[in-house]
Every structure is written in C-alpha cells, then in structure tokens.
Tab-separated table of C-alpha atoms in Angstrom:
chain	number	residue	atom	x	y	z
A	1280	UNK	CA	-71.343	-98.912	-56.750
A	1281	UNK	CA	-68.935	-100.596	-54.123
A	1282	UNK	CA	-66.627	-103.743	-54.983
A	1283	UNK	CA	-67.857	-105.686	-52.765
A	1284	UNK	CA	-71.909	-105.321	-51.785
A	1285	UNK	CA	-71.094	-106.619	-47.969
A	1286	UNK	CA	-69.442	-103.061	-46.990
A	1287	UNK	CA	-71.530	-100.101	-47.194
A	1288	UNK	CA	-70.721	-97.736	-49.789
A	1289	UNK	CA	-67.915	-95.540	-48.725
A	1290	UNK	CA	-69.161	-92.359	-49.546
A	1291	UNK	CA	-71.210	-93.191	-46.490
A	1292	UNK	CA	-68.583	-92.154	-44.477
A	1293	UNK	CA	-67.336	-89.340	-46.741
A	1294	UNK	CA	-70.458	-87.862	-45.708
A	1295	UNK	CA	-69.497	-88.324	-41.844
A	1296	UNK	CA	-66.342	-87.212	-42.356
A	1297	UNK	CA	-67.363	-84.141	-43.696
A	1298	UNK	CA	-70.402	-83.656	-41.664
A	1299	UNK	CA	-68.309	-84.035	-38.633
A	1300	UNK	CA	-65.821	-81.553	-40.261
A	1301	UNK	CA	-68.206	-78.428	-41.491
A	1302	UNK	CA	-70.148	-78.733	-38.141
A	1303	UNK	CA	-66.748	-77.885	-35.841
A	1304	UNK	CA	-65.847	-75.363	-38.341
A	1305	UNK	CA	-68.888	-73.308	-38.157
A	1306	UNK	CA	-69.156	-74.650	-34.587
A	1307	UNK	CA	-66.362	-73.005	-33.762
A	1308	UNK	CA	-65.947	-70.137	-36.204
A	1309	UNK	CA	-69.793	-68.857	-36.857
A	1310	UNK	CA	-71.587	-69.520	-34.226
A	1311	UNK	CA	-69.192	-69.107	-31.484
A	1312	UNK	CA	-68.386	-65.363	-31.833
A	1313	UNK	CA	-71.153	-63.822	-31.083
A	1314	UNK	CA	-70.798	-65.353	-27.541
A	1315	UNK	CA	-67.513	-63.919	-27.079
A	1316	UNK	CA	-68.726	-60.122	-27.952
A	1317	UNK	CA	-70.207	-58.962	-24.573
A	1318	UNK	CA	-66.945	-60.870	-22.519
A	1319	UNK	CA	-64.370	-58.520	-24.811
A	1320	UNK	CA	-66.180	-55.832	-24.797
A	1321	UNK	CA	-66.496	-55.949	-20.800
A	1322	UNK	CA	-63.134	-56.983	-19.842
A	1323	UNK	CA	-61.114	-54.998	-22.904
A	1324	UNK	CA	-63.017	-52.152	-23.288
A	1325	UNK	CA	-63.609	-52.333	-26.963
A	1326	UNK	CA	-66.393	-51.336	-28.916
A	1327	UNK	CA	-69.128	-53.479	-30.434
A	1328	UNK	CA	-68.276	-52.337	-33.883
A	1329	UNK	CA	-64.103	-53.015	-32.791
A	1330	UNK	CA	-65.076	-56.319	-31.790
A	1331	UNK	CA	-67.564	-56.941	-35.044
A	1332	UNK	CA	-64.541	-56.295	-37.507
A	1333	UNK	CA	-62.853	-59.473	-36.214
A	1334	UNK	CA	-65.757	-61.178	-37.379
A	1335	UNK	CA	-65.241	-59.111	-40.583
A	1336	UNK	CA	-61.929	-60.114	-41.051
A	1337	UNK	CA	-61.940	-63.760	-40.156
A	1338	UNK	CA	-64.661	-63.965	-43.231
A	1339	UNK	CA	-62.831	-61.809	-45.496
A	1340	UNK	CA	-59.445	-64.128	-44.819
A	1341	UNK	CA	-61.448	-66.874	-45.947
A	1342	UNK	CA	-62.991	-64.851	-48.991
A	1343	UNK	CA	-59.642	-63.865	-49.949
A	1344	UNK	CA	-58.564	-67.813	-50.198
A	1345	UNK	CA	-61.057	-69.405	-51.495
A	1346	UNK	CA	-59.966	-70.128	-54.708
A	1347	UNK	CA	-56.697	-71.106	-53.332
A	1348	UNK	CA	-58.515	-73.541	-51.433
A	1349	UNK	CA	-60.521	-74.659	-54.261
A	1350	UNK	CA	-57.633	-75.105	-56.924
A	1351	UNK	CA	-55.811	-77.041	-54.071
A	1352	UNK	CA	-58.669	-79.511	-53.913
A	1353	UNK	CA	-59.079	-79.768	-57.532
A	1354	UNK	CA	-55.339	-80.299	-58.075
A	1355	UNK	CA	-53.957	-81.957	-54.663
A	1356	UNK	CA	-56.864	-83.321	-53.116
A	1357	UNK	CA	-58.781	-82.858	-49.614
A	1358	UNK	CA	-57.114	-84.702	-47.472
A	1359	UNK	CA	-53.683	-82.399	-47.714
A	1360	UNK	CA	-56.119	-78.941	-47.860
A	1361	UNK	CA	-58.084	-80.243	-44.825
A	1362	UNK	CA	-55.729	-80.903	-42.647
A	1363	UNK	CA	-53.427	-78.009	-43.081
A	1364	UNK	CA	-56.434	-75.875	-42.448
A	1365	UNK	CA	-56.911	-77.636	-39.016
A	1366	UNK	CA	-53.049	-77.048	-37.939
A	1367	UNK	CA	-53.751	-73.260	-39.611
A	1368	UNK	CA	-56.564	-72.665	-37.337
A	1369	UNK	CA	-56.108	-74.429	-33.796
A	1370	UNK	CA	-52.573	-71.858	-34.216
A	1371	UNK	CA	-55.211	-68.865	-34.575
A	1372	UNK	CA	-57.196	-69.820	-31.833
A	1373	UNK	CA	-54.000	-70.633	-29.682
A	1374	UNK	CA	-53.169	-66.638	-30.445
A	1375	UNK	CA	-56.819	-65.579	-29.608
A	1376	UNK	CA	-55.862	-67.072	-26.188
A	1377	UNK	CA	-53.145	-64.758	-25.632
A	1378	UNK	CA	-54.466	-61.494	-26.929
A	1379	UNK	CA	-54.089	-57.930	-25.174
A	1380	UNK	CA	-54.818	-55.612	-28.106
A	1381	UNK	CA	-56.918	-55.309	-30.716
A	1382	UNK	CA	-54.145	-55.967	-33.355
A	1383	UNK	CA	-53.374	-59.030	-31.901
A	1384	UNK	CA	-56.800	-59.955	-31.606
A	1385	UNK	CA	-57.355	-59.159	-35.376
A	1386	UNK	CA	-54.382	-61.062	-36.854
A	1387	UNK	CA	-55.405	-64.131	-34.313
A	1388	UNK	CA	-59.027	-64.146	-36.035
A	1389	UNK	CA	-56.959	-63.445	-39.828
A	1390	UNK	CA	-55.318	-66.782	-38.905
A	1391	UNK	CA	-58.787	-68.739	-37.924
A	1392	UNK	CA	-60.641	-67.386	-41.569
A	1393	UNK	CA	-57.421	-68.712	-43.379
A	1394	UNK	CA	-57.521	-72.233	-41.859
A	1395	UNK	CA	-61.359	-72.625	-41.695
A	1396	UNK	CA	-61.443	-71.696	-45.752
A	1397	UNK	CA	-59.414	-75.901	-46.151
A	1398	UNK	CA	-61.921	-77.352	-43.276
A	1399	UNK	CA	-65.150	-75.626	-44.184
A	1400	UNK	CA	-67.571	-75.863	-47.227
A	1401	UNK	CA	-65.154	-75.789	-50.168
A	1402	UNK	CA	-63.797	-78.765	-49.000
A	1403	UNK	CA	-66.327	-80.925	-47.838
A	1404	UNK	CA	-68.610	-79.822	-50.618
A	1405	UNK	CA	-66.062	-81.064	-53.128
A	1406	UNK	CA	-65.645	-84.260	-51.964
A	1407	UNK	CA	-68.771	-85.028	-51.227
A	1408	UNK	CA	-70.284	-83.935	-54.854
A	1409	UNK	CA	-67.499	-85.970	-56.358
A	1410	UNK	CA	-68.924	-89.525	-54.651
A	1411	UNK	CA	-72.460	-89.013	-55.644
A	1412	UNK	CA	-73.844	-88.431	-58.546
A	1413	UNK	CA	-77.873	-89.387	-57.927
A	1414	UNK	CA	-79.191	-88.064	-54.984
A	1415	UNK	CA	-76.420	-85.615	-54.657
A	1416	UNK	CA	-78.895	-82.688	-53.170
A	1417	UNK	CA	-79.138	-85.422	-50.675
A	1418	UNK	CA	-76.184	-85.888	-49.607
A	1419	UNK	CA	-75.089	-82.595	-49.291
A	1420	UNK	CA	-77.380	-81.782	-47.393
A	1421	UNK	CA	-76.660	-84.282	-44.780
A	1422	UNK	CA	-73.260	-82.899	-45.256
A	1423	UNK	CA	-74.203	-79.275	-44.807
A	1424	UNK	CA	-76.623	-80.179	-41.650
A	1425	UNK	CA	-73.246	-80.524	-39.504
A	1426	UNK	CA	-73.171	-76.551	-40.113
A	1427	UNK	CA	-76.629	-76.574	-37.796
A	1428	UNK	CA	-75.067	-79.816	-35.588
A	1429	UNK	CA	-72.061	-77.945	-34.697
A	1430	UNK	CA	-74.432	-74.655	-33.508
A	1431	UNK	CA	-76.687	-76.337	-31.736
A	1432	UNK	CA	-74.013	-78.377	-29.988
A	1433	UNK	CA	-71.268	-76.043	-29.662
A	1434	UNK	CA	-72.731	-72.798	-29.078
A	1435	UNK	CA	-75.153	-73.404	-25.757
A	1436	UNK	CA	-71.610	-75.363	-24.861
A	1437	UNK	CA	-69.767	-72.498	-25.165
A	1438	UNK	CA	-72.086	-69.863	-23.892
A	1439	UNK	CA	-73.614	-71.540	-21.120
A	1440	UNK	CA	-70.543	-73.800	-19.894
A	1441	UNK	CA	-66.968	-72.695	-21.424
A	1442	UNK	CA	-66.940	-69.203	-21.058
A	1443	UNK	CA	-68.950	-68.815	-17.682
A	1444	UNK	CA	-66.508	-71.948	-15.917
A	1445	UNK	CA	-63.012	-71.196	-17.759
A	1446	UNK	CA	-63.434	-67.426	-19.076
A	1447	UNK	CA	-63.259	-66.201	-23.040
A	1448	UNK	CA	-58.815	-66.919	-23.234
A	1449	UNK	CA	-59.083	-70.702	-22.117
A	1450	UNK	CA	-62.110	-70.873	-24.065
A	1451	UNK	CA	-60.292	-70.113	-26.975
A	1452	UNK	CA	-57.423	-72.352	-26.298
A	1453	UNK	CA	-60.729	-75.403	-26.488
A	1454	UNK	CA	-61.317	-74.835	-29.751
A	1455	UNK	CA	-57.973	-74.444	-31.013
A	1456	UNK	CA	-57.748	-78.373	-29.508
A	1457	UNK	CA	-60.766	-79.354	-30.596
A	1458	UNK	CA	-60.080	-78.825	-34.298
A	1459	UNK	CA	-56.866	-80.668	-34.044
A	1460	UNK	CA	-58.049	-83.390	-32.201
A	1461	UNK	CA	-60.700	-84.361	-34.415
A	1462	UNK	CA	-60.712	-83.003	-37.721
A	1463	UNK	CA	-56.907	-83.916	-38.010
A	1464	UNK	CA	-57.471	-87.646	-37.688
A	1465	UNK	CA	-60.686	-87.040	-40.233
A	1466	UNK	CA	-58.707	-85.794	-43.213
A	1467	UNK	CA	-55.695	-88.237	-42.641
A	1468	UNK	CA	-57.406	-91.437	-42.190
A	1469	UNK	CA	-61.422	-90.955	-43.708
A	1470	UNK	CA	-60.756	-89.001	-46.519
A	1471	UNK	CA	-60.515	-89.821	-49.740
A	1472	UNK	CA	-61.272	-86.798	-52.520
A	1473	UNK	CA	-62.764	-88.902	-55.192
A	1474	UNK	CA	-63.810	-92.629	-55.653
A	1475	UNK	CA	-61.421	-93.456	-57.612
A	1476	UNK	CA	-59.027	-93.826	-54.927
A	1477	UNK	CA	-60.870	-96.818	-53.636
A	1478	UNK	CA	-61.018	-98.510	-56.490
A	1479	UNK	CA	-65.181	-97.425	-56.394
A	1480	UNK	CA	-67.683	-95.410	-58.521
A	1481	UNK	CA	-69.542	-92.404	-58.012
A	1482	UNK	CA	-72.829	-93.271	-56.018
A	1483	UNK	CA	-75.220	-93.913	-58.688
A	1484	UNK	CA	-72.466	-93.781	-61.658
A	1485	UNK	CA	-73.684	-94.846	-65.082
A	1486	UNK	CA	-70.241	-97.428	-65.277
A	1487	UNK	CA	-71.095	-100.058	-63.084
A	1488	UNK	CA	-68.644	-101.414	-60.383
A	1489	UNK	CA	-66.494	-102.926	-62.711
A	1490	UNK	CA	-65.763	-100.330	-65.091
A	1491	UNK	CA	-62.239	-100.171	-66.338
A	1492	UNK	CA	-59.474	-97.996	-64.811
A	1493	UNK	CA	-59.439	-95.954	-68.541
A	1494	UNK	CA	-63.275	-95.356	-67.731
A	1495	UNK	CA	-62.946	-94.387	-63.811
A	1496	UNK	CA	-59.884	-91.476	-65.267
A	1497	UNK	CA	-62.341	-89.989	-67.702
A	1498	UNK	CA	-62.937	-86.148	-66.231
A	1499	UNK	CA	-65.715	-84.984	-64.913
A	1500	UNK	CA	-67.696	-82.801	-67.121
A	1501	UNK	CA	-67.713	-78.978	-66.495
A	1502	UNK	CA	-66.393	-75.408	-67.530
A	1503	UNK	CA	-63.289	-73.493	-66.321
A	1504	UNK	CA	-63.809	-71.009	-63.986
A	1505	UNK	CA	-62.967	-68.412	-66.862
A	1506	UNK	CA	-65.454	-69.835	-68.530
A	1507	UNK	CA	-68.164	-69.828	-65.459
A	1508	UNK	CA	-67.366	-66.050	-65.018
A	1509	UNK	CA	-68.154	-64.828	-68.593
A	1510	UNK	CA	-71.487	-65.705	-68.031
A	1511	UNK	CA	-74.423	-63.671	-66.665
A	1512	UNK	CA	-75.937	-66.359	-64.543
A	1513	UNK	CA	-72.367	-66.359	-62.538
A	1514	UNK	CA	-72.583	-63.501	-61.888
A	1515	UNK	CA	-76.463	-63.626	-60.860
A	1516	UNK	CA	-75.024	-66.198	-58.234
A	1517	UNK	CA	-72.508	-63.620	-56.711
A	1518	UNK	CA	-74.943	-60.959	-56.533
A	1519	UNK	CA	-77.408	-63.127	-54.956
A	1520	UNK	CA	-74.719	-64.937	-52.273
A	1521	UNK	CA	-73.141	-61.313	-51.820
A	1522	UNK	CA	-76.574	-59.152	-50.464
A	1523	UNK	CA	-78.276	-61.957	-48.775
A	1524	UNK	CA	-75.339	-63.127	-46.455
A	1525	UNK	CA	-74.624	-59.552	-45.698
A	1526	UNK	CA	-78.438	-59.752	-44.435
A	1527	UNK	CA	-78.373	-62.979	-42.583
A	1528	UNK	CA	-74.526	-63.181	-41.076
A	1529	UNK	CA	-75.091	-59.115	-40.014
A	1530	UNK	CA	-78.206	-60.630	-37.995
A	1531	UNK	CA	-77.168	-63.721	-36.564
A	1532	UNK	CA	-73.938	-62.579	-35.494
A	1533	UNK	CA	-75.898	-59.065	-33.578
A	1534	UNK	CA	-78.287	-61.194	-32.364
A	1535	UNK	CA	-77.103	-62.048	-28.941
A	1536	UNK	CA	-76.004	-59.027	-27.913
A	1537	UNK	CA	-79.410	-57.551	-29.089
A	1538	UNK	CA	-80.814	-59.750	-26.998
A	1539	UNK	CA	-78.899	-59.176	-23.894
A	1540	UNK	CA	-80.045	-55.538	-24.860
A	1541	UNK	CA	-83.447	-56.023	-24.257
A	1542	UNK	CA	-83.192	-58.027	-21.416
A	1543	UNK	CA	-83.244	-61.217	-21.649
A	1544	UNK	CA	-80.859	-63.896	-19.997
A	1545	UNK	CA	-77.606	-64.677	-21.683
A	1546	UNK	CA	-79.396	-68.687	-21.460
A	1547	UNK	CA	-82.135	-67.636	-23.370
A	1548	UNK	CA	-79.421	-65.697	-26.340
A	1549	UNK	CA	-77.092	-68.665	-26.233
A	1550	UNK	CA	-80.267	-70.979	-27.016
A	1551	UNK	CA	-81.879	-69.137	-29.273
A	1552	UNK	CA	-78.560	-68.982	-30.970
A	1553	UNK	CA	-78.816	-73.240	-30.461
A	1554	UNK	CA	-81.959	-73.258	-32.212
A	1555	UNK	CA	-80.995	-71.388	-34.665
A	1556	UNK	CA	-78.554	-74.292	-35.099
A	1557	UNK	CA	-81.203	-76.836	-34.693
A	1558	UNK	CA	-83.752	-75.757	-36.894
A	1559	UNK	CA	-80.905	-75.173	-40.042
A	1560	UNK	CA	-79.531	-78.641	-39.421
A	1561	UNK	CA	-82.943	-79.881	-40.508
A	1562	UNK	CA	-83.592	-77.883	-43.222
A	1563	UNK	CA	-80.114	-78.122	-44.536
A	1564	UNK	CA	-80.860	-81.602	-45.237
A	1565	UNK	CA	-84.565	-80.763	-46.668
A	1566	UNK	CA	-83.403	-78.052	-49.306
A	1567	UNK	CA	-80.686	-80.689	-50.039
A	1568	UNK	CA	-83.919	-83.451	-50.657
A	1569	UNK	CA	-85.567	-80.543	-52.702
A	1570	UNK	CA	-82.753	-79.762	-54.823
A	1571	UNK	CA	-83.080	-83.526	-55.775
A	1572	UNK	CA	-86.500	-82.379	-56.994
A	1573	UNK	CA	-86.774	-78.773	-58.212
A	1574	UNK	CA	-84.380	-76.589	-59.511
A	1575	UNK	CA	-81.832	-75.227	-56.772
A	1576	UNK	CA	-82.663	-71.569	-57.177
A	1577	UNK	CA	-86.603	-71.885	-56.872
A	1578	UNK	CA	-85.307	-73.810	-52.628
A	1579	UNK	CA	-82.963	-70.987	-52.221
A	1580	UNK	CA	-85.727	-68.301	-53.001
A	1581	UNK	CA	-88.070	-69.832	-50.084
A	1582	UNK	CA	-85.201	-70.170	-47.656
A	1583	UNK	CA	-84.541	-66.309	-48.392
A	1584	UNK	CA	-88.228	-65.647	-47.691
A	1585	UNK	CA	-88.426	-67.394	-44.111
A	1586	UNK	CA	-85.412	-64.992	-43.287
A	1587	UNK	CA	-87.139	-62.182	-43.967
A	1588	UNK	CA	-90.210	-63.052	-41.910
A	1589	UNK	CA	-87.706	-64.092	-38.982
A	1590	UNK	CA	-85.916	-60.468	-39.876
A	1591	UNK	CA	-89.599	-58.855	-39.135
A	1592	UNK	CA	-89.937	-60.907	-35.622
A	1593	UNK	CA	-86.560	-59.851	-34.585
A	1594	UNK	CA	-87.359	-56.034	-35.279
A	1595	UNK	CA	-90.774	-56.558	-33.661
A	1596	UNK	CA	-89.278	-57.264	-30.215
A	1597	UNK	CA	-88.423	-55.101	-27.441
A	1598	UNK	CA	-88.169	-54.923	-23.351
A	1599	UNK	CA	-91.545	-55.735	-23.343
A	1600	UNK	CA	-91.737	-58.594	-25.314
A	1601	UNK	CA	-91.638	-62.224	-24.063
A	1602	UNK	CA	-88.658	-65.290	-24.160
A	1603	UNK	CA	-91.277	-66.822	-27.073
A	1604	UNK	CA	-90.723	-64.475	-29.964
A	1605	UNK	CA	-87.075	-64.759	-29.577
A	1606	UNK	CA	-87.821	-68.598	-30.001
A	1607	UNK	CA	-89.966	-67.602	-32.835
A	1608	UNK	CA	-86.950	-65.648	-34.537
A	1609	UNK	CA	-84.304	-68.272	-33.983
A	1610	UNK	CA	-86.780	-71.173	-35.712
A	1611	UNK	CA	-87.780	-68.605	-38.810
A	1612	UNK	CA	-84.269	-67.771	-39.627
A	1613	UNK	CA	-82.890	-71.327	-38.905
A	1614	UNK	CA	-85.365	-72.751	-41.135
A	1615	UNK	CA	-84.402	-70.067	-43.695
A	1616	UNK	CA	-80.290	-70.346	-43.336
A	1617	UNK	CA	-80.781	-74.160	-44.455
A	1618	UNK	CA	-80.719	-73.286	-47.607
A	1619	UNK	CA	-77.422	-71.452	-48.397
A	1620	UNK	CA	-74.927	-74.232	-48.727
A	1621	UNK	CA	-77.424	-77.334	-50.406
A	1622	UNK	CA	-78.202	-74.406	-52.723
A	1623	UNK	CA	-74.997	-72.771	-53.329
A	1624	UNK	CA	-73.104	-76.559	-53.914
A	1625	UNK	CA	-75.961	-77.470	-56.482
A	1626	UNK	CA	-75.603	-74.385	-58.297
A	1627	UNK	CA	-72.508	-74.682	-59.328
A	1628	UNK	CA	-72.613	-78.312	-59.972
A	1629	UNK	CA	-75.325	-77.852	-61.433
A	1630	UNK	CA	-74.876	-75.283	-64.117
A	1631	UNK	CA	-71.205	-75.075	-64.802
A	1632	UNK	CA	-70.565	-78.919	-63.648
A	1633	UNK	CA	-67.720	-81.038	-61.317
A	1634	UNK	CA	-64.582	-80.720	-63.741
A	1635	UNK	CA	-63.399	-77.326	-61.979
A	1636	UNK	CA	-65.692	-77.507	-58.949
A	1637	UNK	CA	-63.696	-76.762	-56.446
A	1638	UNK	CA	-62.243	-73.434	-58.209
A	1639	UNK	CA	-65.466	-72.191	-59.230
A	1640	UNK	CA	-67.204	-72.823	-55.659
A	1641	UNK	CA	-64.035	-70.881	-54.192
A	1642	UNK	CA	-64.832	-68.176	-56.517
A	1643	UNK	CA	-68.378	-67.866	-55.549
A	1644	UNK	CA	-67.400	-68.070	-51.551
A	1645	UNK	CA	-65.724	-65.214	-51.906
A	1646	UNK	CA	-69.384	-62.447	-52.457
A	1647	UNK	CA	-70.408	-64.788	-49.738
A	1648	UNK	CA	-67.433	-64.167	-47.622
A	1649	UNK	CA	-67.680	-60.469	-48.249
A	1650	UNK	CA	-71.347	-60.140	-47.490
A	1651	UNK	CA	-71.124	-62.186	-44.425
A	1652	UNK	CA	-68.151	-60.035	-43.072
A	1653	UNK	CA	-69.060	-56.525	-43.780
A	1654	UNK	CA	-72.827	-57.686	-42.334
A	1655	UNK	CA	-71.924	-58.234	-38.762
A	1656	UNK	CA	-69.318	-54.723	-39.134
A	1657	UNK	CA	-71.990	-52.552	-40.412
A	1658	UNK	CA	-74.577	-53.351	-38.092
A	1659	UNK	CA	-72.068	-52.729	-35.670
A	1660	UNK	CA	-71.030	-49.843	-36.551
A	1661	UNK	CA	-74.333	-48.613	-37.352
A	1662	UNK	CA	-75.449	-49.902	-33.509
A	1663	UNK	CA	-72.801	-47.249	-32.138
A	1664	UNK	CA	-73.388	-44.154	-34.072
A	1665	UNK	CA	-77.236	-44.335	-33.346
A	1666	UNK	CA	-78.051	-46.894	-30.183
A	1667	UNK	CA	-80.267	-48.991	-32.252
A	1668	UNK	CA	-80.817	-51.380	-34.757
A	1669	UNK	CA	-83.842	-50.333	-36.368
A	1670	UNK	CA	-82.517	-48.583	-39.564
A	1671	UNK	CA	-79.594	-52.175	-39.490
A	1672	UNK	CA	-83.398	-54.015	-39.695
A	1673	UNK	CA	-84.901	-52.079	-42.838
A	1674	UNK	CA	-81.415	-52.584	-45.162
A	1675	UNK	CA	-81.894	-56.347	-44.116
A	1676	UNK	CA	-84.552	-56.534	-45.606
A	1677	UNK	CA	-84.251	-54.648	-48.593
A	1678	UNK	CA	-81.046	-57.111	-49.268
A	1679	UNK	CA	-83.211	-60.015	-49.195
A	1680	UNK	CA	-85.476	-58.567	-50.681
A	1681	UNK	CA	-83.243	-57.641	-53.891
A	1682	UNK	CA	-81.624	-61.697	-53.391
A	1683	UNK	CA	-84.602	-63.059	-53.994
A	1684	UNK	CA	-85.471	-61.493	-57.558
A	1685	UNK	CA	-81.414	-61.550	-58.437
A	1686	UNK	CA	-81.431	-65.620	-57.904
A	1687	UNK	CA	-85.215	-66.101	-59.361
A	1688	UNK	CA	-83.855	-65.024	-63.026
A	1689	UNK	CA	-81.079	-67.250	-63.229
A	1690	UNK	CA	-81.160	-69.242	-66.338
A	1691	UNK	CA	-78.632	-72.032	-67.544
A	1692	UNK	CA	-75.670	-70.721	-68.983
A	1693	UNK	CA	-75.684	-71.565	-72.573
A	1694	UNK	CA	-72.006	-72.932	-72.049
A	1695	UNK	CA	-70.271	-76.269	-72.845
C-alpha cells in the first residue's frame, strides 16, 4: 500500500489534514454562532429570529454550492477547492467584523457558507474515501471527529475567552485568521485528492504497490449523479438528511440562548455546547467503526434515537432544574450527532459508489443544508411569536421521529 514500507502510509496524514480542516470549519462556522446570538442581539438590537436567519443563510449558501463544490473536486481536485474556500471565508468573517446592519451582517455570513462548502465535509470526505478502501468507515470517522474537536476546542474558546476579552467584531476578525493561517498551508502542501498522485494505492487496494500506471488510471466504480437521483433510495437519503438536521441544527444552535433563558451561566451554555463537541468527536469515530460492520443506515437510525432522548431532556428543563441535566442533554445529543457525517459519506459510497462521489455527496448536502438552516430560523421565529420553545420541542421530535422510519427502508438501488 505505500512504495516504500519505512514511511507510514500517506493517507495517514490525509486523514490529519482533513481532520484538522472539518474541525476549524465547524469550529468556526457551527458551533461558534450560537455564542454570538445574545452579544448581537444586546448591542444591535436585533431579534433572535433576525439574528437566526444568518445562521439560515450561511447554511443555505453552502446548500446552494454544493454540487459546485463537489464537481470541482471530482474534476480539479481538493487542494484548489480547499483553499479557495479558506481565502472565501476568512473575507466573510473579515466583513462580519465590520458590520452595522443587518444586510451587511447577512451578506458577511452568505460569504462564510460559500467558502466553508470547499473546506468542510464535501471536501474532506472525498479525499479521504478516495485513499481507503478497507476500513473506510474508519477513517472517516476519524476524519469527521475533527467536527466534535473543533467544538469542544473552539467553542468554550470563544465563549468563555474571545468574546468576553476582545468583544463579538475582533472575535470575528480571529476566525477569519485562523482559517487562513492553517487550513491554507493544509490544502497547499498536505493534500493530495487521490493516491495516485503519490505514486500509492488506495489503503487496502486489491493491486498491490506495484501495480502499473494503466491499473492505478482505471476509474473508480460508481453511478452519475443522474443516475443516483432516479432512484428511490436517493431520494430516501434526502428526506432522511432534510427532517432530521432541521431537528438537530434548530436545537443545537437555540440551545445557548435557551439556556441563558433559564438561568444558567453563560460558562455552563458555552460548555455544554463543548460537550456537545466532545461527546460527537467520539462517536463520530464509533459510527465510522460500525459502518465498517453493519450497514450505514441501521448506525444512523441509533444516532437519530439518542437525539431524541437528548430532545426530551432539553424540553424537561426549566428555572428549577439543576447545571446536571443540561450536562445530560449536551452528552445525549453529542452522542447522537456522531452519526451524521460517517453515515452520510458511507451512504453514498456505499450505494451509488466513488466514480462521481463528490457530485453526488454535494447533491445530498444540499436537504442537509436546507434542514439545518431553516431549523435554527424557525425555532427562532417560533421563540418570538410565543416566548417559548415548547411547541419548537414537539416538531423536533416528530422530525426525528419520521427520519428514522424514512432511512430504515432504504434498500440498494438496483443500479450499475
């Protein structure tokens, strides 16, 4: 698997790379807002709901292109996608510095969702699929636990440190830096989009290390994407990506400020929002070892179960209640948001192949984009018309509710 046994393989670092890459991504972009809704609210004036559509529209941005971002990787590469989505998004965050109206602050967050769509899953999930073949679950889900990394890390940063010492604009301005300082270097120097390029073989490829250079061109197996999409079990996967995200993004992302509703310090939110982090880092990689052993849908269908019992917590607690339930929550529904990515990247490898990987995981990000921006809005806008979340709560859980039976019935396409 590597020219020369000395080295380790270098899908190794691939895996770093992208680790490294996803976790200041979602670091940045998914875990971070939330902290920044009370500070705009207070200082701005804006309502939750106001506030809550930038979330909506940074996800939609990156819905919208996804397949862009896909084809790009299939046709150009990673290295050129994810870097240009670095440059694209440290300029968003450099505008989010500088904003005075909402507009502004909308188009700054547009700018983010386009640059995160070349750093985020699409990518790294490409690349990293493409230099394994055995134990791939595995390795993307070491891959995906940088989403959880980059919470845990970033957020009690951000919320306890950055925003308290420098205020929400500078904090902005940090991230912008950050993503150009490392993931820059990353894509430009790590990188490589398939083995090929180093003269190697996928990770546990049937052609040994010295298969010809006719054998290492041979395409990966797989469908088009116009393929993929005339078939019901695609569209089983959009369903199911579509409700539940709109469930679990609309919950995380309302979760501090519920939070600092009730009461409770903004240290105990911002580590609850950690944990949350924590807890999906882990299970990221264990739904990644389980799609190595069971079929993909059957992990995704537990990990949408532990949300809902972390969805009944969360409605269960009030003034009253004490710091440990809100510990409780964050562990349930970290445990359950594992699963999303492992899940979603072995899915599509896994019933319509690697050949057009990159377009047809584009194509599915974009129900997962949607749910997970009109989530956060609605809940926000339902948090304003009535003063509480408890009908937001009940459609949560009817969503995963319906997620769970809409992935269980998946089948293999009957496609070649």
């Amino acid at each position: 698997m590597a020219t020369d046994r000395r080295k380790p393989f270098y899908g190794y670092w691939i895996v770093l790379a992208s680790f490294i890459s996803i976790g200041i991504t979602f670091g940045c972009g998914f875990y971070a807002f939330s902290l920044f809704v009370t500070p705009l609210q207070h200082e701005l004036g804006w309502g939750r709901g106001d506030v809550m559509a930038g979330f909506a529209i940074f996800f939609l941005m990156t819905g919208l292109v996804a397949p862009q971002a896909g084809r790009l990787v299939d046709r150009r590469g990673a290295r050129l996608v994810m870097c240009a989505g670095a440059v694209i998004t440290g300029i968003g965050f450099l505008l989010l510095h500088s904003v005075s109206a909402l507009w502004q602050y909308y188009v700054g967050y547009a700018i983010v969702g386009l640059g995160m769509a070349g750093t985020g899953q699409i990518t790294t999930s490409a690349v990293v699929s493409n230099w394994f073949e055995k134990r791939r679950g595995t390795a993307v889900g070491i891959m995906a636990s940088g989403v959880g990394i980059g919470g845990l890390v970033l957020a009690p940063v951000i919320g306890t440190y950055l925003i308290p010492t420098l205020g929400w604009r500078d904090s902005f301005l940090v991230l912008g830096m950050l993503c150009w300082a490392v993931i820059i270097p990353l894509g430009l120097l790590v990188v490589r989009t398939r083995p090929e390029e180093k003269g190697l073989q996928p990770y546990g490829a049937t052609a040994g290390a010295g298969a010809s250079s006719a054998e290492a061109a041979q395409p990966k197996a797989g469908v088009s994407l116009k393929v993929a999409m005339g078939t019901m079990t695609f569209w089983l996967i959009v369903v199911t990506y579509l409700l539940c995200h709109f469930a679990q993004v609309g919950a995380i992302q309302n979760q501090v400020p519920y939070f600092e509703d009730v009461g409770f310090p903004a240290a105990v939110s911002a580590g609850a929002l950690g944990a949350v982090g924590l807890c999906s880092a882990f299970t990221k990689f264990g739904f990644g070892w389980l799609c190595d052993r069971t079929q993909a849908k059957f992990a995704l269908a537990i990990g949408l179960a532990l949300q809902v019992v972390s969805v009944i917590v969360l409605m269960n607690i009030d003034a009253e209640s004490s710091a440990w339930m809100a510990w409780l929550y964050a562990i349930t529904m970290g445990l359950g948001i594992g699963s999303w990515l492992p899940t979603m990247s072995m899915l599509v490898s896994g019933y319509f192949g690697l050949r057009h990987y990159g377009s047809i995981f584009g194509a599915v990000t974009i129900p997962y984009a949607v749910g997970s921006a009109i989530g956060p809005l609605a809940a926000g806008r339902m948090y304003d018309a009535s003063g509480t979340y408890d009908q937001v709560f009940i459609l949560f859980l009817a969503l995963f509710f319906v997620s769970i039976v809409t992935i269980l019935v998946t089948r293999p396409p009957a496609v070649r």
